[in-house]
Short mmCIF file of C-alpha atoms and ligand atoms in Angstrom, two decimals:
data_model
loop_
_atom_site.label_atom_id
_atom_site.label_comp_id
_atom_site.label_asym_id
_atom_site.label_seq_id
_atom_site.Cartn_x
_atom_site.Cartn_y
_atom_site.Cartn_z
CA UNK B 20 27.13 0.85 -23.44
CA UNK B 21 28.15 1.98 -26.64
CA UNK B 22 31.13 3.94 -28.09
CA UNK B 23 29.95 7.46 -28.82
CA UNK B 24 26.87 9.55 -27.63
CA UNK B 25 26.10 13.42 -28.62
CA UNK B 26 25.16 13.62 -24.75
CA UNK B 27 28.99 13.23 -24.17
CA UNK B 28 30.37 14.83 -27.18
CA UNK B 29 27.67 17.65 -27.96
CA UNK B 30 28.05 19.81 -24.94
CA UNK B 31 25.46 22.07 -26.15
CA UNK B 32 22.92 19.25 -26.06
CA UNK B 33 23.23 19.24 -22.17
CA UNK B 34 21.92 22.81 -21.25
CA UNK B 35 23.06 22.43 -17.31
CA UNK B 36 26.42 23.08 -18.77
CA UNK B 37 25.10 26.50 -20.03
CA UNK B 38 23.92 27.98 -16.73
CA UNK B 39 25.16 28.33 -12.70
CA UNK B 40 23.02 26.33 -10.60
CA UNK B 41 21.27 26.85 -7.32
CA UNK B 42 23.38 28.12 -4.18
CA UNK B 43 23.57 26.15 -1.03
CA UNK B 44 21.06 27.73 0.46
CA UNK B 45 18.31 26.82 -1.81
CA UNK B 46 17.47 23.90 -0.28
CA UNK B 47 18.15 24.03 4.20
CA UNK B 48 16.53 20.81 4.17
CA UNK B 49 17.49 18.84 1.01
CA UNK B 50 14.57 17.08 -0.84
CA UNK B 51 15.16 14.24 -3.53
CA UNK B 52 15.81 14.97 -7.60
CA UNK B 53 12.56 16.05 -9.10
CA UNK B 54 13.23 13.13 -11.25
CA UNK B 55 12.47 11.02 -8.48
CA UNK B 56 8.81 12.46 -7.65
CA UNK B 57 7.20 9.07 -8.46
CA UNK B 58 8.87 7.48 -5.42
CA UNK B 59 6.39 8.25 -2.92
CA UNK B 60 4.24 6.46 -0.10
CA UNK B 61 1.05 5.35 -1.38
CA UNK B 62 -2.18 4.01 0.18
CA UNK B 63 -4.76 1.60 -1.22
CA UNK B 64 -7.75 3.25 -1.32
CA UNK B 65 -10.38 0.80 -0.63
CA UNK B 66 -8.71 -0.47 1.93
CA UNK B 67 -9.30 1.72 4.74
CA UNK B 68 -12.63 4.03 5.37
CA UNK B 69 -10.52 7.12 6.24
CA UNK B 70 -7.25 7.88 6.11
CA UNK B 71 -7.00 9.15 9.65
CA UNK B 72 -7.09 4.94 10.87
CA UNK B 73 -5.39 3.49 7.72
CA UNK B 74 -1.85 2.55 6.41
CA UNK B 75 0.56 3.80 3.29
CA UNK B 76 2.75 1.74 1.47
CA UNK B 77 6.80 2.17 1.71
CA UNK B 78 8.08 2.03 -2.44
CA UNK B 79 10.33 -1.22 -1.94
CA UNK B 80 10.70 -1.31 -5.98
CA UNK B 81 12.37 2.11 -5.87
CA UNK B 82 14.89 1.51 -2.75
CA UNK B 83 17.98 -0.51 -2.82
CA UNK B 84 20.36 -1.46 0.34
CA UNK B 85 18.95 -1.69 3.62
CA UNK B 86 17.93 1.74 5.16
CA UNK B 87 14.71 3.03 4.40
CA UNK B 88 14.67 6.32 4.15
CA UNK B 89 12.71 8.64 6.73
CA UNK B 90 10.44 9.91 3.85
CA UNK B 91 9.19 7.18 2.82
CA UNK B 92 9.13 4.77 5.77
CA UNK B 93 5.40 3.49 5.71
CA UNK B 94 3.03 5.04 8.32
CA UNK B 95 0.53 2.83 9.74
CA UNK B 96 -1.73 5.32 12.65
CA UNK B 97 -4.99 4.57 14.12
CA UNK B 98 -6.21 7.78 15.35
CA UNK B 99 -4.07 10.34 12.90
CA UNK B 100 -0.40 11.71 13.82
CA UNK B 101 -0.23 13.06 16.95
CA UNK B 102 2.02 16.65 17.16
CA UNK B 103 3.50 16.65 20.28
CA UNK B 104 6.31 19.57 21.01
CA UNK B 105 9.16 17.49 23.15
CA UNK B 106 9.10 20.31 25.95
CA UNK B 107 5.35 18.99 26.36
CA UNK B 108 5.98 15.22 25.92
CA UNK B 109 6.30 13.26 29.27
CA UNK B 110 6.30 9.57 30.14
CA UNK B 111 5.39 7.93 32.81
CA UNK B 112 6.74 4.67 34.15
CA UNK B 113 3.93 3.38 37.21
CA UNK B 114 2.45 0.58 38.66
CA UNK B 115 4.68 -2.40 40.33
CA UNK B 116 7.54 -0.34 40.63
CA UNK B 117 9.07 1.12 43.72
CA UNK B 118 9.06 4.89 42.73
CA UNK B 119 6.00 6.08 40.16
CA UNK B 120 8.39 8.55 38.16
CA UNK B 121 7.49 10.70 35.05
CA UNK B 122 10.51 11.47 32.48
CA UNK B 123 11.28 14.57 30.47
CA UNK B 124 12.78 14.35 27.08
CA UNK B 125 15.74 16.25 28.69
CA UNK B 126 15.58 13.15 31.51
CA UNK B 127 15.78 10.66 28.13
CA UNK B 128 18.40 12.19 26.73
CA UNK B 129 20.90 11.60 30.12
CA UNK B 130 20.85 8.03 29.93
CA UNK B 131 23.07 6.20 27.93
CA UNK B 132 22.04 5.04 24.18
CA UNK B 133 22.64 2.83 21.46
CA UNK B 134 22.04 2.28 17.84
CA UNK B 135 20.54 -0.27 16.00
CA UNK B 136 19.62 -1.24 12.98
CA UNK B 137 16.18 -2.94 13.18
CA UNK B 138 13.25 -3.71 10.51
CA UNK B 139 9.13 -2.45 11.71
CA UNK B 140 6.86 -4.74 9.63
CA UNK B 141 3.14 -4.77 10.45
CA UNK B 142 1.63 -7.89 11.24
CA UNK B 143 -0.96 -7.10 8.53
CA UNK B 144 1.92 -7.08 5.84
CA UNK B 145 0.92 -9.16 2.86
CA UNK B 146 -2.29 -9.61 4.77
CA UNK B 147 -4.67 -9.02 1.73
CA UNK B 148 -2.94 -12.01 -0.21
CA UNK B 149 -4.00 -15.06 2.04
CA UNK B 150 -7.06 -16.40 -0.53
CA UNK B 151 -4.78 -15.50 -3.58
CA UNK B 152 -2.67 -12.87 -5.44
CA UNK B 153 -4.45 -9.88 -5.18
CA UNK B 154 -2.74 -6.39 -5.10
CA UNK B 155 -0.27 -5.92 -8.27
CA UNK B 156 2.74 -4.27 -6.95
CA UNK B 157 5.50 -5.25 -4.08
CA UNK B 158 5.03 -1.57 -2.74
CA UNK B 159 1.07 -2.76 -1.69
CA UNK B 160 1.97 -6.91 -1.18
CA UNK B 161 4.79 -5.85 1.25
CA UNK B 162 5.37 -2.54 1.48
CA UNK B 163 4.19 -2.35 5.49
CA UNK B 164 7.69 -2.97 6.15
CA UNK B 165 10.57 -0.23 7.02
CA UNK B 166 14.64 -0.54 8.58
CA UNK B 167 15.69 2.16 9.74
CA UNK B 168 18.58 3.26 11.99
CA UNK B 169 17.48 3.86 15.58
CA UNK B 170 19.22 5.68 18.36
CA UNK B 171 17.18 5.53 21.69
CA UNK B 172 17.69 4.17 25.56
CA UNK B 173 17.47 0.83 26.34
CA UNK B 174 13.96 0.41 28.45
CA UNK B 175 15.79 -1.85 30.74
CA UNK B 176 17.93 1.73 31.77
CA UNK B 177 14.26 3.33 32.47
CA UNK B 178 12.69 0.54 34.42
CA UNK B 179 15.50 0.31 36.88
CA UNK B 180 15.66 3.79 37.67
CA UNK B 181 11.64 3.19 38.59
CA UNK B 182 12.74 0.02 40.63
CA UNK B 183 10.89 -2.97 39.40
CA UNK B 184 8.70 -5.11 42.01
CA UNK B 185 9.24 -8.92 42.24
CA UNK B 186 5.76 -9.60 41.00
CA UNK B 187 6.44 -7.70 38.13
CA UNK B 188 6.18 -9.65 34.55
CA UNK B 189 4.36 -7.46 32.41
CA UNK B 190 4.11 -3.69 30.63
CA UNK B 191 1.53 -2.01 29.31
CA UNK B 192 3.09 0.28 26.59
CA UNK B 193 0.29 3.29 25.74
CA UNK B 194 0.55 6.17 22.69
CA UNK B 195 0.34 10.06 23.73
CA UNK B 196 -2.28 9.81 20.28
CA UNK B 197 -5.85 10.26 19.84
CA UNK B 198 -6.01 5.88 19.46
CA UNK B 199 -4.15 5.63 22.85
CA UNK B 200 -3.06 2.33 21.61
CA UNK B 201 -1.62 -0.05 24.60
CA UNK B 202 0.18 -3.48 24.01
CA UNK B 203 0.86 -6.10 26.88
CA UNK B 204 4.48 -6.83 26.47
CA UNK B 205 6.15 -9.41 28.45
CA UNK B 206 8.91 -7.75 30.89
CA UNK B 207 11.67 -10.08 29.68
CA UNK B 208 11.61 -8.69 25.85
CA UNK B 209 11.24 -5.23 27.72
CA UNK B 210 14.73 -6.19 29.06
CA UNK B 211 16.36 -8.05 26.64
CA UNK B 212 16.58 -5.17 23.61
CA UNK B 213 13.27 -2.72 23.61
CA UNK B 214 14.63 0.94 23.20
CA UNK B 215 12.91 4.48 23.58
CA UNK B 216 14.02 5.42 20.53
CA UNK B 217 14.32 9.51 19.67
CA UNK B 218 16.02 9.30 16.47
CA UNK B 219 16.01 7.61 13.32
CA UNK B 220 18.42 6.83 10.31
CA UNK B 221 20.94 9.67 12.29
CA UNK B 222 18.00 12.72 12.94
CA UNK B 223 14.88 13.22 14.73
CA UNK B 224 11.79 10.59 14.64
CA UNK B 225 9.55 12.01 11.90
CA UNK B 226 6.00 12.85 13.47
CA UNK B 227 4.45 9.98 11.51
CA UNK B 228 6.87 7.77 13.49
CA UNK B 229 6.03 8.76 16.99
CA UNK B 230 8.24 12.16 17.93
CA UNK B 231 9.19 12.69 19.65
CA UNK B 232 9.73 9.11 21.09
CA UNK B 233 8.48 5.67 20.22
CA UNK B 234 8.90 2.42 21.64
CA UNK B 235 11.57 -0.66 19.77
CA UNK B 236 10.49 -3.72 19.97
CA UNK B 237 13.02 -5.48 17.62
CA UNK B 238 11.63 -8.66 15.60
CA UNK B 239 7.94 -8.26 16.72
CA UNK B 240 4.63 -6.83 15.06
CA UNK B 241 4.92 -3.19 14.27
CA UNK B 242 1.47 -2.86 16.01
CA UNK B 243 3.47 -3.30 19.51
CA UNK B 244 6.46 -0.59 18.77
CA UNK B 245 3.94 1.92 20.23
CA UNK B 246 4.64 5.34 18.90
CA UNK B 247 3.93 9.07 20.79
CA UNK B 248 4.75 6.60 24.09
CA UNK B 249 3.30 8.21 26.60
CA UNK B 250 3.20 5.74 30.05
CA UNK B 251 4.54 2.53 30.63
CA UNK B 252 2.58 0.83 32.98
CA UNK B 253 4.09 -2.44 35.28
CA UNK B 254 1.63 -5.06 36.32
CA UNK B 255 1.80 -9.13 36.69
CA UNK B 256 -0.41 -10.46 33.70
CA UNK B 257 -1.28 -9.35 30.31
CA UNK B 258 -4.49 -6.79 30.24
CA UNK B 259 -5.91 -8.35 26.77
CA UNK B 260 -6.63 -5.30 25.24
CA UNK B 261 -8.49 -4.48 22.14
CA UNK B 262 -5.22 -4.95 19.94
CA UNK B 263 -3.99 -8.41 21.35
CA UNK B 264 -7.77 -9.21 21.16
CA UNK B 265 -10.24 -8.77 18.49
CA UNK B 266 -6.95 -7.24 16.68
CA UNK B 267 -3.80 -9.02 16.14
CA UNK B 268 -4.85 -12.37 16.81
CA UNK B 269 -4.83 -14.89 14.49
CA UNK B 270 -8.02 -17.00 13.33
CA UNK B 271 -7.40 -20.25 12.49
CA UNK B 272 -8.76 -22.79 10.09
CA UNK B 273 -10.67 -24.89 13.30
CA UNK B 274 -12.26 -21.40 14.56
CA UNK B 275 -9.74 -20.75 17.60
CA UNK B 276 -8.07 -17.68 17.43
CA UNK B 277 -4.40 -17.62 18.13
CA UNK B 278 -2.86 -15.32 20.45
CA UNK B 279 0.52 -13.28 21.00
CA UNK B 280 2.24 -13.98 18.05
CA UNK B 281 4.51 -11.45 18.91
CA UNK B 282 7.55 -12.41 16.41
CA UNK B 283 7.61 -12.03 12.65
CA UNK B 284 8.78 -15.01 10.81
CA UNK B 285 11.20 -15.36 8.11
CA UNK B 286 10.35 -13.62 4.85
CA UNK B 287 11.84 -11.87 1.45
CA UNK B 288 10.69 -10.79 -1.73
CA UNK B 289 12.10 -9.65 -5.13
CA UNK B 290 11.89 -6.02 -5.28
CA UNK B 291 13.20 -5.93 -8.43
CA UNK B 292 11.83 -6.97 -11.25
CA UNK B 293 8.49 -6.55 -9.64
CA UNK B 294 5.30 -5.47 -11.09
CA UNK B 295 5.96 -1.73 -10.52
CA UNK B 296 9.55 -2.49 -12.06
CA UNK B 297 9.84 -4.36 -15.04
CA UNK B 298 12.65 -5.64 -16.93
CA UNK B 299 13.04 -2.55 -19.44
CA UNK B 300 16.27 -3.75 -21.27
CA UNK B 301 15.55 -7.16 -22.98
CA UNK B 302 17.64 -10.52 -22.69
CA UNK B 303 21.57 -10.09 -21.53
CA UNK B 304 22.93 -9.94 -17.94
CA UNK B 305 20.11 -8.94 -15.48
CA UNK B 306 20.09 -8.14 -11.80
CA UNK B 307 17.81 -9.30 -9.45
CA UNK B 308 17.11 -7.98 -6.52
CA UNK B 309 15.29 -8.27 -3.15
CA UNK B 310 14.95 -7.40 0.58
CA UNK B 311 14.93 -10.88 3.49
CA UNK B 312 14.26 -10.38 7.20
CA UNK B 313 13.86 -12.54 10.15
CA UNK B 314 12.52 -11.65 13.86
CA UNK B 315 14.15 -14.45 15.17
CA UNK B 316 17.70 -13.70 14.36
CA UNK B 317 19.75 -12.83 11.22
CA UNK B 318 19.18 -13.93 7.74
CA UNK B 319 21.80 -16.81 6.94
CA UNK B 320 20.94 -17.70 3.36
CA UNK B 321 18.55 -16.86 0.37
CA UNK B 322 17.52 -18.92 -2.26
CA UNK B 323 16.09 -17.55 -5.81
CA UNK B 324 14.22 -19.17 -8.96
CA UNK B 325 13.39 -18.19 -12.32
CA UNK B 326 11.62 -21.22 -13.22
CA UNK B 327 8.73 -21.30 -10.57
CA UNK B 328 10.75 -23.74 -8.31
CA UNK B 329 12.34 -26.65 -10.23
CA UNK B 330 16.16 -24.42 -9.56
CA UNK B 331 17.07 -22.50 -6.88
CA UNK B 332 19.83 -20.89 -7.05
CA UNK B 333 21.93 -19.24 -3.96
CA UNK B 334 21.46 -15.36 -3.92
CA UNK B 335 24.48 -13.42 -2.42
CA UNK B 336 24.02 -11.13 0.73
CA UNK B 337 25.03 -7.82 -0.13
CA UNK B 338 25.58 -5.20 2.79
CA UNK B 339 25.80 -5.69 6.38
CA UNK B 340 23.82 -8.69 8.19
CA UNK B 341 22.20 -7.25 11.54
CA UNK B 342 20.41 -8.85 13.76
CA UNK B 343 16.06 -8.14 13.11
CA UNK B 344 17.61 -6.46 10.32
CA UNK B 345 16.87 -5.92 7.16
CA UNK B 346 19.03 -7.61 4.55
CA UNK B 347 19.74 -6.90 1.05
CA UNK B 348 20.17 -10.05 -1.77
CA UNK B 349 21.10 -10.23 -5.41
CA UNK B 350 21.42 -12.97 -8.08
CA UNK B 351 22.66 -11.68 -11.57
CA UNK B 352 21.52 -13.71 -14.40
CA UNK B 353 21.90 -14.13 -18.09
CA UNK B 354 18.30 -13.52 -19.48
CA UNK B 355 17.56 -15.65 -22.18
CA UNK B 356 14.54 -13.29 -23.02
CA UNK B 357 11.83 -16.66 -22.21
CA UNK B 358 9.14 -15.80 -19.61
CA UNK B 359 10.23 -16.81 -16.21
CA UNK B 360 8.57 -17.22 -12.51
CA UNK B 361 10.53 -15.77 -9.97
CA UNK B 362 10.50 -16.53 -6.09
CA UNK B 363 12.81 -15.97 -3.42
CA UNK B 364 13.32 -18.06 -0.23
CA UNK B 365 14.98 -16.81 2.89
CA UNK B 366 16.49 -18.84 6.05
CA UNK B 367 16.94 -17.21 9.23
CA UNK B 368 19.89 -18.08 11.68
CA UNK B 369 17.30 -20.00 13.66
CA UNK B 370 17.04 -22.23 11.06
CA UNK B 371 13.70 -21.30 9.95
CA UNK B 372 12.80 -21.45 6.17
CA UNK B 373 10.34 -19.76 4.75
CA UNK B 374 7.28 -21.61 3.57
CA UNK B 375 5.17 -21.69 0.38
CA UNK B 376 1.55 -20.09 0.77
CA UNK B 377 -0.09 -23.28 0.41
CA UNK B 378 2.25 -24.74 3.32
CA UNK B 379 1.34 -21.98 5.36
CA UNK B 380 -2.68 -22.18 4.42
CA UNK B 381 -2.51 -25.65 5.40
CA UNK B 382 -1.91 -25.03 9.09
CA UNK B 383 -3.53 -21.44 8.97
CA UNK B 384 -6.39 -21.97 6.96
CA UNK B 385 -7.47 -18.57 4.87
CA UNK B 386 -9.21 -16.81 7.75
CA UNK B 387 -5.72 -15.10 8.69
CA UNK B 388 -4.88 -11.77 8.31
CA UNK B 389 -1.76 -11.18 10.41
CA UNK B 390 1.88 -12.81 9.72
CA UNK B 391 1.83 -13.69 5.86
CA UNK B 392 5.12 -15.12 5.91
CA UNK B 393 4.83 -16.90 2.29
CA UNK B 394 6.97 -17.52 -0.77
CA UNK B 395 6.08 -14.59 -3.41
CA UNK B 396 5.75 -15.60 -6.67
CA UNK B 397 6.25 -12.67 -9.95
CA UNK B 398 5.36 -13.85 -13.38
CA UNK B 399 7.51 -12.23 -15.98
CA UNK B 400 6.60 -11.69 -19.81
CA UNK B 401 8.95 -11.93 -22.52
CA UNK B 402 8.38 -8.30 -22.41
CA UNK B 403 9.65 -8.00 -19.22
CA UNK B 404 6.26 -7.19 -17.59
CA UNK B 405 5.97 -8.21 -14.39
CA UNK B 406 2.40 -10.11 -12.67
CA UNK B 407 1.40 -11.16 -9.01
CA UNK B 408 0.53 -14.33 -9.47
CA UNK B 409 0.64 -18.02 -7.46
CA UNK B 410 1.65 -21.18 -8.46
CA UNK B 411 1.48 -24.80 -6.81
N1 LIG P 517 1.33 3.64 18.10
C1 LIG P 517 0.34 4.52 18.33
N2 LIG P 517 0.42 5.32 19.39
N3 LIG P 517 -0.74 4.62 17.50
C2 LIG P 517 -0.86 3.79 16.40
O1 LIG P 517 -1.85 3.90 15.68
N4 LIG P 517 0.12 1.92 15.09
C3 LIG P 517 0.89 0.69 15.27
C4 LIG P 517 2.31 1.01 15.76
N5 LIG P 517 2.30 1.95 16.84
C5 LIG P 517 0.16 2.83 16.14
C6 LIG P 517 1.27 2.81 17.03
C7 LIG P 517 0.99 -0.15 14.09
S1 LIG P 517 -0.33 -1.18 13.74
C8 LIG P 517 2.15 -0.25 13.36
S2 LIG P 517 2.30 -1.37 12.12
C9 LIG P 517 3.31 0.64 13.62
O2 LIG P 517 3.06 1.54 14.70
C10 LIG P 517 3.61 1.45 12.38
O3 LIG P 517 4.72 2.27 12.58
P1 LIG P 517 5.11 3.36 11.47
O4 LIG P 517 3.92 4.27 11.28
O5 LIG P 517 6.34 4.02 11.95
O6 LIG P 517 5.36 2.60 10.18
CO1 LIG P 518 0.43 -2.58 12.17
#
């Protein structure tokens, strides 16, 4: 900051001082600043043959706190968004139950609801960096990742309306979409804290989310939050399906493939500096910051380094700590102007730490795709540029 500035003092150099501005009615459904046009969603190209079955990428570099808002939540849809109008959208609740019954939105909307805060990350998130750094930008390395504000009905209010069967242990969630994606989920997380959520972050789901309702499975793979839910069927054993099969498994370094690995693990990253977001001001008092999340609980404490490891130093929480939440951290610094190798590591209120990628690789192998839990590493110039890079 400095003591003078014809931007202040030259009123004539600031020509939104010269004119009226819009009415309130230019804009029924506000949009961001034009200023802000580069913070979009953004897909990989080569990573997908068609966009219709593929994945974008939420702009963690560009967001700070812990909401991520509804524009530019990822989307991650297999068969395309489905547009459903909600006086068409119906879903069934059958099989081991006493009464077969099929719900209206209006039926929804007469139970009672709650809202939670809860983060969706796919399992595939960071999935293209288990044989090394690859893609240069936290937006692409973990960007599959959104926390968002739900209101819905808790599923446990739905299945006893139906009247649940003793033999019944298991649900088979399906999508209203053209993919008709199912998930086995057990019937104990169905009635511990899964929600039929119809709104998000305070308004309507978005249609790339599922509206006009999508399942909530808080602290598990994104893959089993089915969205468009269209049936919910009871039965007594998992179905294995194609996406708890040949998808969502995970192959290990022996050959066996692992199956239901249903939570995500403790993670963070530094969102800022990243490489989409380098340090543009030189050496002096510098903010780092960074997003930590745990399926298993809360996030109880983050560590951060600027050396690659030899210090950590304890980040402070900043914002509200939810349970399968995301949270917020931040460690100011003096930058001496030197390069520096920053990592984050997050603990969950398990007690879970997260683990380097060679730690992980070592019990995993590099066959993996799914649940990339591992220490991020960002190499920064003396510029202030910012690199994807590992260390050991
Ligand atoms: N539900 C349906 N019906 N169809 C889908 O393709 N994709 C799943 C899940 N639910 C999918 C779905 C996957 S793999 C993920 S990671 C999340 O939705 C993504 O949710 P989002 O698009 O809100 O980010
Ligand atoms: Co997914």
């Amino acid at each position: 900051a400095r003591a003078d500035d014809p931007l202040i003092t030259d009123l004539e150099a600031q020509p939104w001082t010269q004119y009226l501005g819009d009415g309130v009615d230019a804009a029924p459904y506000g949009l961001p600043s034009e200023h802000e046009a580069h913070v979009v969603r953004r897909n990989v190209a080569w990573l997908t043959a068609d966009p219709v079955s593929s994945v974008n990428f939420t702009p963690l570099h560009e967001l700070e706190g812990i909401i991520t808002p509804n524009g530019l939540c990822f989307e991650r849809h297999h068969g395309g968004v489905a547009q459903i109008a909600p006086s068409e959208w119906r879903l069934m609740i059958n099989g081991l139950v006493e009464r077969q019954l099929v719900f209206t939105l209006g039926d929804i909307m007469r139970f009672p609801r709650v809202t939670r805060a809860h983060f969706l990350e796919c399992a595939a998130n960071s999935g293209m960096e288990w044989r090394g750094a690859q893609l240069n930008g936290v937006q692409y390395t973990h960007g599959m990742i959104h926390n968002v504000m739900y209101t819905g009905v808790p599923l446990r209010h739905l299945l006893e309306e139906a009247g649940l069967k003793g033999s019944a242990q298991w649900l088979l969630p399906e999508g209203g979409d053209a993919a008709g994606m199912t998930r086995s989920l057990p019937l104990e997380k169905a009635l511990d804290d899964c929600l039929i959520a119809t709104h998000m972050n305070g308004e309507r789901l978005r249609p790339e989310q599922g509206y006009p309702a999508r399942l909530v499975v808080p602290g598990w793979e994104g893959n089993m939050w089915v969205k468009w839910i269209r049936r919910i069927e009871v039965g007594d054993r998992p179905w294995h399906h194609r996406e708890e099969t040949s998808k969502y498994t995970d192959l290990m370094a022996d050959g066996t493939a692992r199956r239901f690995t249903w939570e995500m693990d403790v993670k963070s990253v530094v969102t800022n500096p990243s490489p989409q977001a380098p340090i543009t001001h030189g050496h002096g008092p510098t903010v780092l910051s960074g997003i930590a999340w745990s399926g298993r609980g809360a996030i109880r404490e983050v560590h951060v380094t600027t050396d690659g490891g030899i210090n950590w130093h304890q980040a402070r929480i900043e914002g509200p700590s939810l349970d399968k939440s995301m949270h917020r951290f931040v460690y100011e610094f003096d930058w001496d102007g030197a390069p520096l190798l920053v990592q984050s590591r997050a603990v969950d209120s398990a007690g879970f730490v997260q683990p380097t990628k060679n730690a992980l690789r070592k019990v995993r192998g590099v066959n993996s795709i799914y649940h990339n839990n591992g220490i991020q590493t960002w190499a920064i110039s003396s510029e202030g540029e910012a690199e994807n890079v590992e260390i050991s």
